[in-house]
Amino acid sequence: TLPLLSPPSRRPPPLASRPHFPARPRTLAKPAAAAAAMITGGQSYVSAPPAFSADGRFLLVCSGRSVSVFSTSTGMLVSELEGHEGDVTAVVVVPPQSSAAAAAKLATHCWTAGLDGFLIYWDFATAELVRKVKVDAPVHSMVIPNISKKLKVTEVYAPFAFVSVEALSNKAIQDKAKGKPVAKKKELWGQLRIYDLWKGCQVGSELAQTRKPEKIVVSCSGEFLGIANKRHLYIWSIPTKDFNHDNIRKIKLGHTKKLSTLAFHPSERIVAGGDATGRILIWRGFGKAKFSGTHCAKSQVDEERDGVRGKDDAGTCTTWHWHSSGVNFLKFSSDGAYLLSGGMEGVIVVWQLDTGKRRYKPRLGSPLLFFVDSPDSSISCVSCTNNQVHLLNMPNMEVLKTVSGIKMPIASGDLSRRDVCGFDSTNGLVAIPTQDYCIQFYNLFENTEVSEVQVCERNFQPVDDITMYISLVSLSIGGNLMCTVEVKLPEEELGGLVTLKFWNQGSRAGQFHLSTVIYEPHSDAGISAVAFHPGKNMAVSSSFGCNFKVWVQSLALQSSDGKSQSGWRCQSVGSYKKKPMTAAAFSGDGSVLAVAAESVITLWDPDNNALVGVIAEALSPITKLSFAGDSAYLMSLSQSSKPQVAVWNVSNLSMQWSYTLFAEAACCSSSKSEFAVLSLLSCPEGGAPAEQDGIILIFDAENSKPVSSWSVKKAKGGSIAFVKDGPSFDANTDDTRGGEASLLVYVNGSHEYVIFDPLKNEEPQISKSTRKNIQTDEPAPIGYASIYGELPKLELKKEVSDIPFIPSDRPWETIFTGSSHALPPLTKLCSVFLASLLEKRPVTDE
Amino acid sequence: MAADTSKPLFPAAPHASLLPSHGNANRLSPEAAYWRNFRSSTLDTGSTAFSVTHLAFSPARARPTLAAAWSSAVHLFAGDPLAPRPKVTVCKDAAAYSPSFRCDGALLAAGDGRGVVRVFRVDKPTAGPLRTLSAHAAQTRVVRYPEAGGDKVHLLTAGDDALLAYWDVPSETPVFTVPAAHRDYIRAGAPSPVDHNLFATGSYDQSVKLWDARTGKAPALTFSHGASVESVLFLPSGGLLATAGGTTVKIWDVIGGGRLVHSVESHVKTIFALALGKMGATGETRLLSAGSDGYVKCFDYGELKMTHSMRYPKELLSVACSPCGTVLVAGSSKGDIFVRRRKKNATEEEEEEVVGSEFAWTMPKPEKQALKPSYYRYFLRGQNEKAKEGDFVISRPKKAKFAEHDKLLRKFRHKDALVSALAKNNPRSVVAVMEELVARRKLVRCIGNLDVAELGLLLDFLHRNATLPRYARLLLGVANKVLEMRAEDIISEDGGKLRGCIRNLKRMVVEEIKIQHTLQEIQGMISPMLALSANRLE
């Protein structure tokens, strides 16, 4: 099975006049041996907390169904672990053991858990699957505390996994079988189980049942385990030596608000909990009564217990409040002096534990999700909701490297606002507006971020309602021009603003610099569409304010400082019967401009701004227009209550054919007369509308019969586009089309994408991007070399003995030239000195 | 170390459409900043019946001495600031013209309305003339000592009788005279700064002539300026000559045989005087021209462009700049002498004093004490050390400076940010803060929270800026909102200050409506014309 494409639902699509499907819509069930390749990408890197390898050189990130291993020094992808059939939800690096031999062996091993219900043991250095443990239920969280078991005489390391799974308890199942009505709210779907990983079986019964699977947190020593369940923290004390599942004790700590996260102090009995209102609670000395196992409960009663509720088993409880909304992560520093917290604000707050003083690491650009420390705590990483993982150099919290995935769609309550992205079909890039007012260029073939362009200079602010957003992105066919529209919503009719910006490409694809800014291009009215002329530097913007404007780039403009500037200016303005203009498109050769005035399509000569023709009305306002390649066929979409996909023949101004079909998106091939339509299937009952499945239909404009069809998942908010064969795409796809735009990209509602050849008959095979930048890294320097660098090779100086040294008769002339401490003792000198003063007389024997 | 790739803080800035299109007027060119730095004052001459025809500074640098020809006397001013000294009465019943200092500044020669030229001692101005040179039959407007070569004995005079005379002063006899040197009044003359034998004269017959005292009689060079020449001046190189006549200043290459190098039409009325101004800051020299349009224009003859212009309230007849460039004087036709004196900073003042006084009155500075580790300065030593060539410089990261409203915005103190911007009284930053507040959906709440004094500030700001076209779109809406929300507070306020603001606002609205009506009228008048011309084009 594929992440995105799947067999179509058995229910037929709700078409009033259904197109005739081919007998069997091609499904993408099993990869055929040698078939057209299919590229997937755009996974989320922040769905689960990442993990550092034991030596801190690698970062293991859960990305969709695989685990991507990144190098922390370069931030580049090193390898991928593929084996799960559901999304990976947890990755735990096995801590190295005390014995050196075991450490060397286990240093590159990790356990992963996925929604497919398997725990997998990997050697991530070689990307090899070692062992699989079946759980039978989707695993949402897993921890493996460092515990040992007495085996005969010696204590050995025994991996026990504590997993949080999504399953009904046996009792509930029995109740259901008996037909007892269980209130849906009361159903407990989350379970906490223990698995012995060596034996591969469950140990004991479940530890706890919760309404939904919760995230498990374990303390550094592995002694404590906790979850945040509604308004309580459940904490278990685990016997780390001589593990026995019967010997696990539990306490509860209560709070008045819903708790969202917790963290254990590395050395002391302190637990911190964050709640949904942004408060941080710190319980000191929790579980003194119960976990220590002695009978001091009575003396406890007399003690002062500040801020602890009811009969909770804790010494004191302090509350800190800085965050304005829910706390997403808490983490104690490795020395236990600081507590780090983060949330919606996109700021890491560093609390000094003793005083409650704060330091900040601001402007990370997006709400934060997870924070993970490397084992030696010199590097840490923080996951942001915009699909970025920042690697921080730890004491000073400087961003070293950033692993960025494709940007997530901006969540907004406003359903009328559509997710927009622009495609650069020549370079295989997609341009996605981000939450912090940038446009991200993402290479679809290599699954990497190319660049980010700051469209409007404004800081990210954690607000509930969006007041400013990029409403349109349009790229020219060559990809060298970009046009963005940003909208600032007014506050009670004050200060709203629509801005149209034209950008020119810089030195390489994905780099743009601002050319022209046009404020309020259509006075107050919003812009419905922007399209670029295929040949010239010309663009059209149509607005709901009943007119459209044709913009041209004037190259001869001289600015005051003598530099020639290329600014865009309005060449002409057109309108039709005072109707709002809802869509615009240029024909393949650029000679005709089609603008939809609500449900009427008007055809214009873009150079002379003359109305050429009017095509009869569609059923409802047209939201998208596109010419099918160079042909005279014009495709239109209506997405209102009366949806319609229609193809018009421009040469005789008549409708070719049409379907009543709700299309989420459509795109036309730039050269041939084929086009693709992404249409939504009807929503199954109970399913979230965002998860709606859809179908991609490929049509030839002349014929109403679809050429082929594909069924896809998460079609709501998705988009499609034709792209040209990337250079990295494998050589199997022989260039029968001569490098034309022949591949189709489907980006789904959560920005995962797949690239495939829509017309190939063989069943495609999934392939990740073939050219991976897998780099071989050099062994990292350790110890002295990691701090001071390599020592220079010492070369023993050769004794320079060229000048022959002749001791003179008068040694005091040379003896004092050296340093004073090297002088021979006075007693020796004296005799020499005195002897030299005396006149030598040849001694003759008498 | 890798640079931190997290984002910078973007300060609140208004979008570019709010910026004035002609660039930032606040940012002065260094040249303009230099000339703006002069403090202006006026020297009193007494009556407005006579004009200040000539101004001259003594070439002696030690003490600035200014001679101004006004009425029948030459007024002397000396010192810094210029203080009046006893005047030199040139002639009882005729106007004095063209004072000229000898190259050492000890003697002063001046012509008069009758054509007699007299030489006075500068240090004894009341003692009467030392020498009297009489050859001219009409007023002598040109009296010039040679500048270069330390020539102390000769003098050039020329007058309205078109006679040119070169004098040996001690003997009171002319070395040579040229009758009818020009065909009209000679009103301009200048000695060459490089050769004491060379002179240039300009006349109302539009011609400029170059004379060499060694050959005498015939002019070495003649060319025509194209208008009556009012002033000529050699530029410091001696190779270029500037002439002023009519509304143009022309620069000639005299070595190249009188080739016109450049012509500037900078004034709207006749230019009367040229002078050289030395810029104290850089030591560069500028050509100053004063005209009867009341402007002194500053011309950079190196770059051949106008760099600054200074406006004076009256029409100007003369201009001069002190040799060290600290004082710029201009004389008007109504007897005023406008002085602009450069503001000095402390260090320069000190320097000036040392130069200015002949005796050093200040005590020698005590020697610096050796630094001991018990001194605070011991630990600060070496901080001002400059990097040597080849040193590897690690620059300290620049600390970004943020305005107060930016800091407050960062702390989400929205109202305080708005008030701080209002107090700063910079419309751009106020509008920027308002836009940012709109983006945060906080503007309306901020307006609601303002107390009376702050509301007064806001209303005052709206009164001044709401109708500026750049800001009108936002601010008119804000003004409406304020009135809508805070009407009761304004009515119930005690002092009546807010009600005053509202009255102002009302007046502003009425004015604006009037302006809009006028504009519409103009549009109505223009549009048929435009339509006509468009038709014709077709």
XYZ file of C-alpha atoms in Angstrom, chain A residues 71 208 215 252 261 559 587 603 666 698 827:
11
model
C 24.071 13.932 10.369
C -3.282 1.981 32.772
C 2.711 10.185 25.440
C -1.320 10.421 40.946
C 3.253 17.388 29.133
C 16.168 55.349 -11.325
C -3.434 30.796 -23.954
C -11.580 36.575 -24.334
C -6.986 21.025 -11.985
C -6.739 12.609 -16.778
C 81.690 27.369 42.621
